[in-house]
Amino acid sequence: MSDLPAYRVWALPGIPEVRTGDDIAKLIASAATAEGLPGLADGDVLMVTSKILSKAEGRVVRADDREAAIDAEAVRVVARRGPLRIVENRLGLVMAAAGVDASNTPAGTVLLLPEDPDASARRIRTGLRDTLGVNVGVVVTDTFGRPWRSGLTDVAIGAAGVRVLDDLRGGTDAHGNPLSATVVATADELAAAGDLVKGKASGLPVAVVRGLSHVVVSEGDDAPGDGDAGARALVRDAADDMFRLGTSEAVREAVTLRRTVREFTDDPVDGGAVRRAVAAAVTAPAPHHTTPWRFVLLESAESRVRLLDAMRDAWIADLRGDGFSEENIARRVRRGDVLRKAPYLVVPCLVMDGSHTYPDARRNASEREMFVVAAGAGVQNFLVALAGERLGSAWVSSTMFCRVVVREVLGLPADWDPMGAVAVGRPAVSPSERPVRDAAAFVTVR
């Protein structure tokens, strides 16, 4: 039975109450070498609760208002329900209250997470190597809730000397099937194992795992990139995070993400994503229970070029007729280049089916204005939904200046009114910082 895979985990007693300035490595070394304990050996992994690091590093702060402390540590609100906030904090961790903890600390104070948990783990590892001559891994842990799962568990927020991820992609399972997506979060599994013996209120902030030396890197290979990337490697990049947003927060975030994009990559656009955006568009409000939106999807390069060439020729003819110089014409035509750079075009159209006809021109003009506003609401829904699909867009008004040409080239009914063109694609560059607008400047209260 001795050759079966196995490991042993135990909590380390004897860690005193930690105060600012304490050397955690020395405290652990002293506790581990107490009489009757197995000590530490090469290949052991230590799970260290972040709270004692926060205390040692002076991350105990006065905060009569815990919410203010959360505000200071948060960079983005992901979800909110009543007083509970799930936020992304400065470390990139998405967690409740940014990790700000009001337990196990004097009244009127809160504990912030360590400034750099990976660096904290490296200091402990180096300290134990210097003090006891052992090569151990260190995992800094904190308590997380998880989407779609009840209960809490410990996860790794810092690590040193540990291969935090075990990438099995490229291998095969027991049946010879290729593994294409399996990356095991080894450091999180270690953190959870340690928590089983540490507990949440038992005063045992450190646990030791023995028997898994294969997850510990060799001495000298503890610089990031040499098999020890730290727990930062466990934080999923925003671009790969399919569940980045909360509920109402998703709407607000998508609105914020909606930016005019003028440079696109050559990556093809998923037509399914565009159709999902259309489905969002047609939920916009409209007068008289009508559906005044139509979206023409130009998915082939041939259709896009044919439309844009015809629009360019019509526009140039109009500008020449208005007496513009050739230089001025060329400059204005270049403004439409964003449409040619996009791998996908959409022409939103307005239809007036269901509109009312009145005996006077003023009321008829107001009727059309209602439908135009509804069309704009639909296009805004469309643009926001595209942003939610991580697609960039630019709404360009050019088709409004040559509606007859657009209808002829695309074979549209005479009562379809093109309301611009939307360039769609993957943004080639990150958008510039959006200027902050004070919403109060746009509000009048009566």
Tab-separated table of C-alpha atoms in Angstrom:
chain	number	residue	atom	x	y	z
A	1	MET	CA	0.000	0.000	0.000
A	2	SER	CA	2.994	2.318	0.533
A	3	ASP	CA	3.372	2.976	-3.192
A	4	LEU	CA	-0.156	4.383	-3.569
A	5	PRO	CA	-0.385	8.155	-4.169
A	6	ALA	CA	-0.868	9.880	-0.820
A	7	TYR	CA	-0.057	13.008	1.117
A	8	ARG	CA	-0.248	14.166	4.720
A	9	VAL	CA	-1.497	17.538	5.938
A	10	TRP	CA	-1.355	19.005	9.424
A	11	ALA	CA	-1.891	22.361	11.081
A	12	LEU	CA	1.139	23.966	12.664
A	13	PRO	CA	0.492	24.913	16.319
A	14	GLY	CA	2.410	27.496	18.259
A	15	ILE	CA	2.095	30.550	16.000
A	16	PRO	CA	1.597	33.485	18.420
A	17	GLU	CA	-0.585	36.553	17.835
A	18	VAL	CA	1.150	38.408	15.011
A	19	ARG	CA	1.997	42.092	15.257
A	20	THR	CA	3.345	44.643	12.820
A	21	GLY	CA	6.985	44.004	12.003
A	22	ASP	CA	7.027	40.315	12.986
A	23	ASP	CA	9.111	37.988	10.828
A	24	ILE	CA	6.632	35.331	9.715
A	25	ALA	CA	9.360	32.967	8.480
A	26	LYS	CA	11.020	32.979	11.917
A	27	LEU	CA	7.694	32.427	13.664
A	28	ILE	CA	6.987	29.440	11.408
A	29	ALA	CA	10.492	28.042	11.847
A	30	SER	CA	10.227	28.268	15.626
A	31	ALA	CA	6.815	26.590	15.666
A	32	ALA	CA	7.826	23.856	13.214
A	33	THR	CA	10.887	22.805	15.250
A	34	ALA	CA	9.037	22.528	18.544
A	35	GLU	CA	9.386	19.229	20.358
A	36	GLY	CA	6.987	16.550	19.213
A	37	LEU	CA	6.411	18.003	15.733
A	38	PRO	CA	7.749	16.465	12.506
A	39	GLY	CA	9.566	19.638	11.512
A	40	LEU	CA	9.910	20.817	7.920
A	41	ALA	CA	11.560	18.918	5.064
A	42	ASP	CA	12.469	19.553	1.452
A	43	GLY	CA	9.372	19.337	-0.736
A	44	ASP	CA	6.900	20.387	1.953
A	45	VAL	CA	4.330	23.031	1.058
A	46	LEU	CA	3.149	25.584	3.622
A	47	MET	CA	-0.300	27.169	3.485
A	48	VAL	CA	-0.154	30.534	5.230
A	49	THR	CA	-3.347	32.467	5.987
A	50	SER	CA	-3.118	35.959	4.533
A	51	LYS	CA	-4.369	37.561	7.766
A	52	ILE	CA	-1.106	36.995	9.617
A	53	LEU	CA	0.838	38.482	6.713
A	54	SER	CA	-1.458	41.494	6.673
A	55	LYS	CA	-0.816	42.048	10.365
A	56	ALA	CA	2.959	41.595	10.048
A	57	GLU	CA	3.115	43.940	7.068
A	58	GLY	CA	1.129	46.697	8.753
A	59	ARG	CA	-1.967	46.282	6.638
A	60	VAL	CA	-4.183	46.918	9.662
A	61	VAL	CA	-5.816	50.304	9.132
A	62	ARG	CA	-8.244	52.484	11.032
A	63	ALA	CA	-11.591	52.300	9.307
A	64	ASP	CA	-14.727	53.106	11.222
A	65	ASP	CA	-16.407	52.894	7.819
A	66	ARG	CA	-15.546	49.524	6.247
A	67	GLU	CA	-17.304	50.573	3.042
A	68	ALA	CA	-14.792	53.382	2.557
A	69	ALA	CA	-11.942	50.880	2.915
A	70	ILE	CA	-13.572	48.652	0.312
A	71	ASP	CA	-13.907	51.639	-2.025
A	72	ALA	CA	-10.187	52.339	-1.654
A	73	GLU	CA	-9.182	48.748	-2.470
A	74	ALA	CA	-11.663	48.120	-5.295
A	75	VAL	CA	-10.988	48.922	-8.933
A	76	ARG	CA	-14.277	47.611	-10.343
A	77	VAL	CA	-17.662	46.571	-8.990
A	78	VAL	CA	-18.678	43.244	-10.499
A	79	ALA	CA	-21.969	42.689	-8.666
A	80	ARG	CA	-23.946	44.274	-5.884
A	81	ARG	CA	-26.892	43.059	-3.848
A	82	GLY	CA	-27.888	45.209	-0.909
A	83	PRO	CA	-24.778	45.931	1.166
A	84	LEU	CA	-22.844	43.017	-0.359
A	85	ARG	CA	-20.401	43.907	-3.113
A	86	ILE	CA	-18.347	41.583	-5.279
A	87	VAL	CA	-15.462	43.619	-6.639
A	88	GLU	CA	-12.160	43.315	-8.446
A	89	ASN	CA	-9.418	44.540	-6.159
A	90	ARG	CA	-5.960	45.932	-6.842
A	91	LEU	CA	-4.515	42.413	-7.105
A	92	GLY	CA	-6.944	41.468	-9.875
A	93	LEU	CA	-8.860	39.171	-7.517
A	94	VAL	CA	-12.654	39.146	-7.820
A	95	MET	CA	-14.042	38.636	-4.341
A	96	ALA	CA	-16.448	39.904	-1.731
A	97	ALA	CA	-15.587	43.271	-0.174
A	98	ALA	CA	-12.195	43.441	-1.974
A	99	GLY	CA	-10.790	41.123	0.712
A	100	VAL	CA	-11.209	43.803	3.402
A	101	ASP	CA	-11.745	41.890	6.641
A	102	ALA	CA	-13.164	43.239	9.898
A	103	SER	CA	-12.759	39.948	11.822
A	104	ASN	CA	-9.791	38.961	14.001
A	105	THR	CA	-8.782	42.610	14.301
A	106	PRO	CA	-9.502	45.254	16.985
A	107	ALA	CA	-12.741	47.208	16.774
A	108	GLY	CA	-12.486	50.234	14.534
A	109	THR	CA	-9.851	48.625	12.317
A	110	VAL	CA	-9.882	46.412	9.241
A	111	LEU	CA	-7.362	44.112	7.620
A	112	LEU	CA	-6.371	44.710	4.030
A	113	LEU	CA	-4.838	41.949	1.947
A	114	PRO	CA	-1.039	41.919	1.646
A	115	GLU	CA	0.251	44.491	-0.825
A	116	ASP	CA	1.966	41.778	-2.908
A	117	PRO	CA	1.110	38.236	-1.733
A	118	ASP	CA	3.556	36.616	-4.170
A	119	ALA	CA	6.387	38.725	-2.744
A	120	SER	CA	5.231	37.845	0.784
A	121	ALA	CA	5.397	34.144	-0.109
A	122	ARG	CA	8.897	34.563	-1.559
A	123	ARG	CA	10.128	36.209	1.648
A	124	ILE	CA	8.811	33.339	3.761
A	125	ARG	CA	10.346	30.758	1.451
A	126	THR	CA	13.717	32.505	1.495
A	127	GLY	CA	13.545	32.971	5.277
A	128	LEU	CA	12.888	29.276	5.885
A	129	ARG	CA	15.680	28.300	3.504
A	130	ASP	CA	18.097	30.568	5.369
A	131	THR	CA	16.895	29.534	8.851
A	132	LEU	CA	16.276	25.797	8.464
A	133	GLY	CA	18.061	24.962	5.205
A	134	VAL	CA	14.922	23.480	3.632
A	135	ASN	CA	13.463	23.938	0.149
A	136	VAL	CA	9.722	24.371	0.656
A	137	GLY	CA	6.870	25.853	-1.304
A	138	VAL	CA	4.686	28.562	0.191
A	139	VAL	CA	1.066	29.326	-0.639
A	140	VAL	CA	-0.641	32.427	0.773
A	141	THR	CA	-4.359	31.711	1.182
A	142	ASP	CA	-7.565	33.635	1.572
A	143	THR	CA	-11.217	32.681	1.739
A	144	PHE	CA	-13.392	32.931	-1.371
A	145	GLY	CA	-16.985	32.327	-2.256
A	146	ARG	CA	-17.575	30.958	-5.757
A	147	PRO	CA	-20.193	31.647	-8.423
A	148	TRP	CA	-22.872	28.965	-8.648
A	149	ARG	CA	-21.558	27.164	-5.535
A	150	SER	CA	-22.636	27.562	-1.930
A	151	GLY	CA	-20.062	27.779	0.825
A	152	LEU	CA	-16.546	29.141	1.136
A	153	THR	CA	-13.138	27.654	0.472
A	154	ASP	CA	-9.534	28.794	0.689
A	155	VAL	CA	-7.712	29.653	-2.522
A	156	ALA	CA	-4.196	30.775	-3.336
A	157	ILE	CA	-3.637	34.530	-3.596
A	158	GLY	CA	0.141	34.304	-3.373
A	159	ALA	CA	2.729	31.592	-3.983
A	160	ALA	CA	6.437	30.950	-4.159
A	161	GLY	CA	8.315	27.796	-5.037
A	162	VAL	CA	5.105	26.106	-6.194
A	163	ARG	CA	3.913	25.206	-9.670
A	164	VAL	CA	0.543	26.855	-9.253
A	165	LEU	CA	-0.895	25.410	-12.468
A	166	ASP	CA	-0.512	21.918	-13.909
A	167	ASP	CA	-1.037	22.236	-17.653
A	168	LEU	CA	-2.157	18.869	-19.019
A	169	ARG	CA	-3.039	20.157	-22.479
A	170	GLY	CA	-1.413	18.162	-25.224
A	171	GLY	CA	-1.519	14.940	-23.224
A	172	THR	CA	-4.079	12.143	-23.321
A	173	ASP	CA	-6.463	10.591	-20.815
A	174	ALA	CA	-6.613	6.926	-19.805
A	175	HIS	CA	-8.552	6.154	-22.998
A	176	GLY	CA	-6.153	7.941	-25.295
A	177	ASN	CA	-8.412	10.956	-25.805
A	178	PRO	CA	-6.486	14.215	-26.248
A	179	LEU	CA	-6.637	16.757	-23.427
A	180	SER	CA	-7.199	20.175	-24.945
A	181	ALA	CA	-8.477	22.315	-22.078
A	182	THR	CA	-7.310	20.730	-18.808
A	183	VAL	CA	-5.218	23.052	-16.639
A	184	VAL	CA	-5.339	22.063	-12.960
A	185	ALA	CA	-5.211	24.849	-10.336
A	186	THR	CA	-2.758	23.011	-8.088
A	187	ALA	CA	-2.177	25.925	-5.706
A	188	ASP	CA	-5.917	26.306	-5.075
A	189	GLU	CA	-6.207	22.592	-4.350
A	190	LEU	CA	-3.354	22.875	-1.857
A	191	ALA	CA	-4.998	25.900	-0.226
A	192	ALA	CA	-8.266	24.018	0.233
A	193	ALA	CA	-6.481	20.994	1.664
A	194	GLY	CA	-4.722	23.187	4.206
A	195	ASP	CA	-7.947	24.862	5.224
A	196	LEU	CA	-9.403	21.510	6.244
A	197	VAL	CA	-6.972	21.401	9.178
A	198	LYS	CA	-6.499	25.133	9.815
A	199	GLY	CA	-10.176	25.955	10.150
A	200	LYS	CA	-11.627	29.457	10.223
A	201	ALA	CA	-11.603	30.164	13.954
A	202	SER	CA	-9.151	27.700	15.488
A	203	GLY	CA	-6.129	29.998	15.748
A	204	LEU	CA	-4.060	27.809	13.440
A	205	PRO	CA	-3.001	30.057	10.546
A	206	VAL	CA	-0.406	27.739	8.964
A	207	ALA	CA	-0.699	24.223	7.555
A	208	VAL	CA	1.903	21.887	6.103
A	209	VAL	CA	1.404	19.422	3.254
A	210	ARG	CA	3.943	16.625	2.858
A	211	GLY	CA	4.136	14.081	0.061
A	212	LEU	CA	3.649	16.339	-2.960
A	213	SER	CA	7.228	17.401	-3.558
A	214	HIS	CA	6.685	17.273	-7.325
A	215	VAL	CA	4.803	20.583	-7.118
A	216	VAL	CA	7.753	22.343	-5.451
A	217	VAL	CA	10.340	23.929	-7.737
A	218	SER	CA	14.048	23.491	-7.200
A	219	GLU	CA	16.069	26.024	-5.254
A	220	GLY	CA	17.128	28.892	-7.457
A	221	ASP	CA	14.179	28.400	-9.809
A	222	ASP	CA	11.862	30.645	-7.860
A	223	ALA	CA	11.922	33.694	-10.111
A	224	PRO	CA	8.731	34.318	-12.077
A	225	GLY	CA	8.977	32.565	-15.427
A	226	ASP	CA	11.218	29.751	-14.136
A	227	GLY	CA	8.413	27.386	-13.201
A	228	ASP	CA	7.255	29.634	-10.370
A	229	ALA	CA	4.955	32.292	-11.758
A	230	GLY	CA	3.294	33.018	-8.428
A	231	ALA	CA	-0.430	33.012	-7.772
A	232	ARG	CA	-0.885	35.920	-10.191
A	233	ALA	CA	-0.916	33.247	-12.912
A	234	LEU	CA	-4.216	31.978	-11.489
A	235	VAL	CA	-6.035	35.231	-12.265
A	236	ARG	CA	-7.839	34.842	-15.569
A	237	ASP	CA	-7.212	37.575	-18.124
A	238	ALA	CA	-10.196	39.809	-18.778
A	239	ALA	CA	-10.214	38.863	-22.463
A	240	ASP	CA	-10.688	35.178	-21.547
A	241	ASP	CA	-13.197	35.711	-18.754
A	242	MET	CA	-16.649	34.689	-19.990
A	243	PHE	CA	-18.263	35.521	-16.648
A	244	ARG	CA	-16.605	38.843	-15.911
A	245	LEU	CA	-19.785	40.779	-15.246
A	246	GLY	CA	-22.654	40.613	-12.803
A	247	THR	CA	-26.312	41.254	-13.666
A	248	SER	CA	-27.221	44.928	-13.771
A	249	GLU	CA	-23.488	45.566	-13.707
A	250	ALA	CA	-23.215	43.773	-17.046
A	251	VAL	CA	-25.474	46.356	-18.656
A	252	ARG	CA	-23.533	49.259	-17.198
A	253	GLU	CA	-20.204	47.692	-18.138
A	254	ALA	CA	-21.327	46.979	-21.690
A	255	VAL	CA	-22.468	50.582	-22.065
A	256	THR	CA	-19.077	51.705	-20.821
A	257	LEU	CA	-17.304	49.304	-23.175
A	258	ARG	CA	-19.205	50.675	-26.146
A	259	ARG	CA	-16.654	52.840	-27.883
A	260	THR	CA	-16.292	54.016	-31.469
A	261	VAL	CA	-13.605	51.792	-32.987
A	262	ARG	CA	-11.868	52.895	-36.174
A	263	GLU	CA	-9.104	50.296	-36.480
A	264	PHE	CA	-9.950	46.601	-36.794
A	265	THR	CA	-8.015	43.358	-37.009
A	266	ASP	CA	-8.468	40.985	-39.936
A	267	ASP	CA	-10.138	38.411	-37.687
A	268	PRO	CA	-13.478	37.221	-39.057
A	269	VAL	CA	-16.618	38.298	-37.220
A	270	ASP	CA	-18.943	35.638	-35.830
A	271	GLY	CA	-22.267	36.135	-37.584
A	272	GLY	CA	-23.981	34.493	-34.625
A	273	ALA	CA	-22.695	37.237	-32.330
A	274	VAL	CA	-24.085	39.892	-34.676
A	275	ARG	CA	-27.450	38.164	-34.768
A	276	ARG	CA	-27.512	38.041	-30.972
A	277	ALA	CA	-26.871	41.780	-31.002
A	278	VAL	CA	-29.789	42.222	-33.415
A	279	ALA	CA	-31.963	40.249	-31.002
A	280	ALA	CA	-31.032	42.794	-28.318
A	281	ALA	CA	-31.665	45.683	-30.700
A	282	VAL	CA	-35.253	44.727	-31.400
A	283	THR	CA	-36.168	44.915	-27.712
A	284	ALA	CA	-35.938	48.723	-27.885
A	285	PRO	CA	-39.079	50.796	-27.258
A	286	ALA	CA	-41.099	51.876	-30.285
A	287	PRO	CA	-44.324	53.839	-30.890
A	288	HIS	CA	-47.728	52.197	-31.401
A	289	HIS	CA	-46.374	48.682	-30.610
A	290	THR	CA	-44.502	48.712	-33.936
A	291	THR	CA	-41.216	47.085	-34.914
A	292	PRO	CA	-39.500	49.804	-36.952
A	293	TRP	CA	-36.049	48.196	-37.211
A	294	ARG	CA	-34.450	46.174	-39.989
A	295	PHE	CA	-30.783	45.171	-40.076
A	296	VAL	CA	-29.014	44.352	-43.330
A	297	LEU	CA	-25.929	42.210	-42.655
A	298	LEU	CA	-23.146	42.531	-45.235
A	299	GLU	CA	-21.211	39.358	-44.580
A	300	SER	CA	-19.383	39.027	-47.906
A	301	ALA	CA	-16.486	41.219	-48.991
A	302	GLU	CA	-18.119	41.528	-52.421
A	303	SER	CA	-21.296	43.080	-50.999
A	304	ARG	CA	-19.333	45.507	-48.843
A	305	VAL	CA	-17.094	46.688	-51.671
A	306	ARG	CA	-20.013	47.059	-54.083
A	307	LEU	CA	-21.948	49.195	-51.597
A	308	LEU	CA	-19.009	51.349	-50.532
A	309	ASP	CA	-17.879	51.984	-54.107
A	310	ALA	CA	-21.384	53.075	-55.116
A	311	MET	CA	-21.697	55.301	-52.044
A	312	ARG	CA	-18.313	56.888	-52.704
A	313	ASP	CA	-19.202	57.696	-56.306
A	314	ALA	CA	-22.550	59.197	-55.274
A	315	TRP	CA	-20.970	61.224	-52.500
A	316	ILE	CA	-18.245	62.598	-54.756
A	317	ALA	CA	-20.839	63.621	-57.333
A	318	ASP	CA	-22.873	65.426	-54.676
A	319	LEU	CA	-19.831	67.244	-53.291
A	320	ARG	CA	-18.725	68.354	-56.725
A	321	GLY	CA	-22.225	69.611	-57.389
A	322	ASP	CA	-21.969	71.641	-54.172
A	323	GLY	CA	-18.755	73.251	-55.399
A	324	PHE	CA	-16.252	71.592	-53.046
A	325	SER	CA	-12.605	71.442	-54.146
A	326	GLU	CA	-11.049	68.097	-55.091
A	327	GLU	CA	-8.784	68.323	-52.031
A	328	ASN	CA	-11.756	68.911	-49.757
A	329	ILE	CA	-13.667	66.082	-51.417
A	330	ALA	CA	-10.764	63.676	-50.944
A	331	ARG	CA	-10.515	64.597	-47.276
A	332	ARG	CA	-14.215	64.037	-46.694
A	333	VAL	CA	-14.199	60.733	-48.553
A	334	ARG	CA	-11.323	59.497	-46.412
A	335	ARG	CA	-13.555	59.823	-43.357
A	336	GLY	CA	-15.492	56.859	-44.642
A	337	ASP	CA	-12.400	54.635	-44.681
A	338	VAL	CA	-13.429	53.139	-41.352
A	339	LEU	CA	-16.156	51.248	-43.198
A	340	ARG	CA	-13.627	49.780	-45.651
A	341	LYS	CA	-11.334	48.687	-42.842
A	342	ALA	CA	-14.045	46.685	-41.101
A	343	PRO	CA	-14.460	42.961	-41.834
A	344	TYR	CA	-18.225	43.204	-41.357
A	345	LEU	CA	-20.851	45.879	-42.077
A	346	VAL	CA	-24.412	46.290	-40.907
A	347	VAL	CA	-26.904	48.751	-42.366
A	348	PRO	CA	-29.709	49.489	-39.884
A	349	CYS	CA	-32.906	50.647	-41.577
A	350	LEU	CA	-36.038	52.394	-40.389
A	351	VAL	CA	-39.476	51.297	-41.548
A	352	MET	CA	-42.629	53.257	-40.779
A	353	ASP	CA	-45.074	50.330	-40.781
A	354	GLY	CA	-47.808	51.087	-38.307
A	355	SER	CA	-47.202	54.829	-38.264
A	356	HIS	CA	-50.180	57.174	-38.139
A	357	THR	CA	-51.087	59.699	-40.796
A	358	TYR	CA	-52.475	63.040	-39.668
A	359	PRO	CA	-54.174	65.875	-41.590
A	360	ASP	CA	-51.443	68.405	-40.695
A	361	ALA	CA	-47.697	68.412	-41.482
A	362	ARG	CA	-46.642	69.234	-37.912
A	363	ARG	CA	-48.141	66.093	-36.432
A	364	ASN	CA	-46.802	63.964	-39.294
A	365	ALA	CA	-43.303	65.374	-38.656
A	366	SER	CA	-43.622	64.504	-34.970
A	367	GLU	CA	-44.764	61.009	-35.917
A	368	ARG	CA	-41.611	60.461	-37.967
A	369	GLU	CA	-39.472	61.838	-35.143
A	370	MET	CA	-40.905	59.212	-32.805
A	371	PHE	CA	-39.910	56.471	-35.224
A	372	VAL	CA	-36.432	57.943	-35.745
A	373	VAL	CA	-35.915	58.006	-31.972
A	374	ALA	CA	-37.005	54.352	-31.805
A	375	ALA	CA	-34.530	53.505	-34.565
A	376	GLY	CA	-31.757	55.210	-32.580
A	377	ALA	CA	-32.711	53.265	-29.466
A	378	GLY	CA	-32.510	50.039	-31.456
A	379	VAL	CA	-29.089	50.919	-32.856
A	380	GLN	CA	-27.824	51.810	-29.377
A	381	ASN	CA	-29.005	48.434	-28.082
A	382	PHE	CA	-27.219	46.860	-31.043
A	383	LEU	CA	-23.930	48.669	-30.350
A	384	VAL	CA	-24.023	47.860	-26.639
A	385	ALA	CA	-24.748	44.190	-27.348
A	386	LEU	CA	-21.797	44.083	-29.763
A	387	ALA	CA	-19.588	45.472	-27.003
A	388	GLY	CA	-20.855	42.693	-24.744
A	389	GLU	CA	-19.667	40.231	-27.401
A	390	ARG	CA	-16.244	41.956	-27.281
A	391	LEU	CA	-16.765	43.355	-30.783
A	392	GLY	CA	-15.855	46.927	-31.660
A	393	SER	CA	-18.117	49.099	-33.758
A	394	ALA	CA	-18.464	52.498	-35.402
A	395	TRP	CA	-21.819	53.942	-36.379
A	396	VAL	CA	-21.233	56.096	-39.467
A	397	SER	CA	-24.005	58.249	-40.942
A	398	SER	CA	-22.880	58.005	-44.582
A	399	THR	CA	-25.796	55.924	-45.930
A	400	MET	CA	-28.205	58.692	-44.948
A	401	PHE	CA	-26.695	60.909	-47.659
A	402	CYS	CA	-27.328	58.452	-50.486
A	403	ARG	CA	-30.350	56.412	-49.444
A	404	VAL	CA	-31.525	55.754	-53.004
A	405	VAL	CA	-28.127	54.338	-53.972
A	406	VAL	CA	-28.007	52.114	-50.899
A	407	ARG	CA	-31.476	50.728	-51.569
A	408	GLU	CA	-30.612	50.034	-55.218
A	409	VAL	CA	-27.272	48.317	-54.498
A	410	LEU	CA	-28.650	46.180	-51.659
A	411	GLY	CA	-32.009	45.514	-53.305
A	412	LEU	CA	-34.014	46.933	-50.409
A	413	PRO	CA	-37.712	47.827	-50.444
A	414	ALA	CA	-38.508	51.450	-51.198
A	415	ASP	CA	-39.869	52.035	-47.687
A	416	TRP	CA	-36.664	50.907	-45.947
A	417	ASP	CA	-34.759	54.002	-44.814
A	418	PRO	CA	-30.999	53.345	-44.266
A	419	MET	CA	-29.927	54.984	-41.006
A	420	GLY	CA	-26.172	54.907	-41.420
A	421	ALA	CA	-23.795	51.953	-41.484
A	422	VAL	CA	-22.171	50.123	-38.560
A	423	ALA	CA	-18.596	48.894	-38.980
A	424	VAL	CA	-18.028	45.757	-36.871
A	425	GLY	CA	-14.852	43.895	-35.988
A	426	ARG	CA	-12.253	43.076	-33.390
A	427	PRO	CA	-10.528	46.260	-32.189
A	428	ALA	CA	-6.931	46.444	-33.419
A	429	VAL	CA	-5.802	48.716	-30.572
A	430	SER	CA	-6.962	49.410	-27.062
A	431	PRO	CA	-9.283	52.411	-26.891
A	432	SER	CA	-7.923	55.621	-25.472
A	433	GLU	CA	-9.045	56.697	-22.039
A	434	ARG	CA	-12.544	58.076	-22.180
A	435	PRO	CA	-12.809	61.640	-20.840
A	436	VAL	CA	-14.772	61.710	-17.608
A	437	ARG	CA	-18.146	63.363	-17.979
A	438	ASP	CA	-19.943	64.673	-14.950
A	439	ALA	CA	-23.495	63.378	-15.279
A	440	ALA	CA	-24.709	66.287	-13.159
A	441	ALA	CA	-23.826	68.636	-16.018
A	442	PHE	CA	-26.473	66.950	-18.139
A	443	VAL	CA	-29.247	66.966	-15.546
A	444	THR	CA	-31.877	69.584	-14.897
A	445	VAL	CA	-34.225	69.099	-11.970
A	446	ARG	CA	-37.596	70.806	-11.737
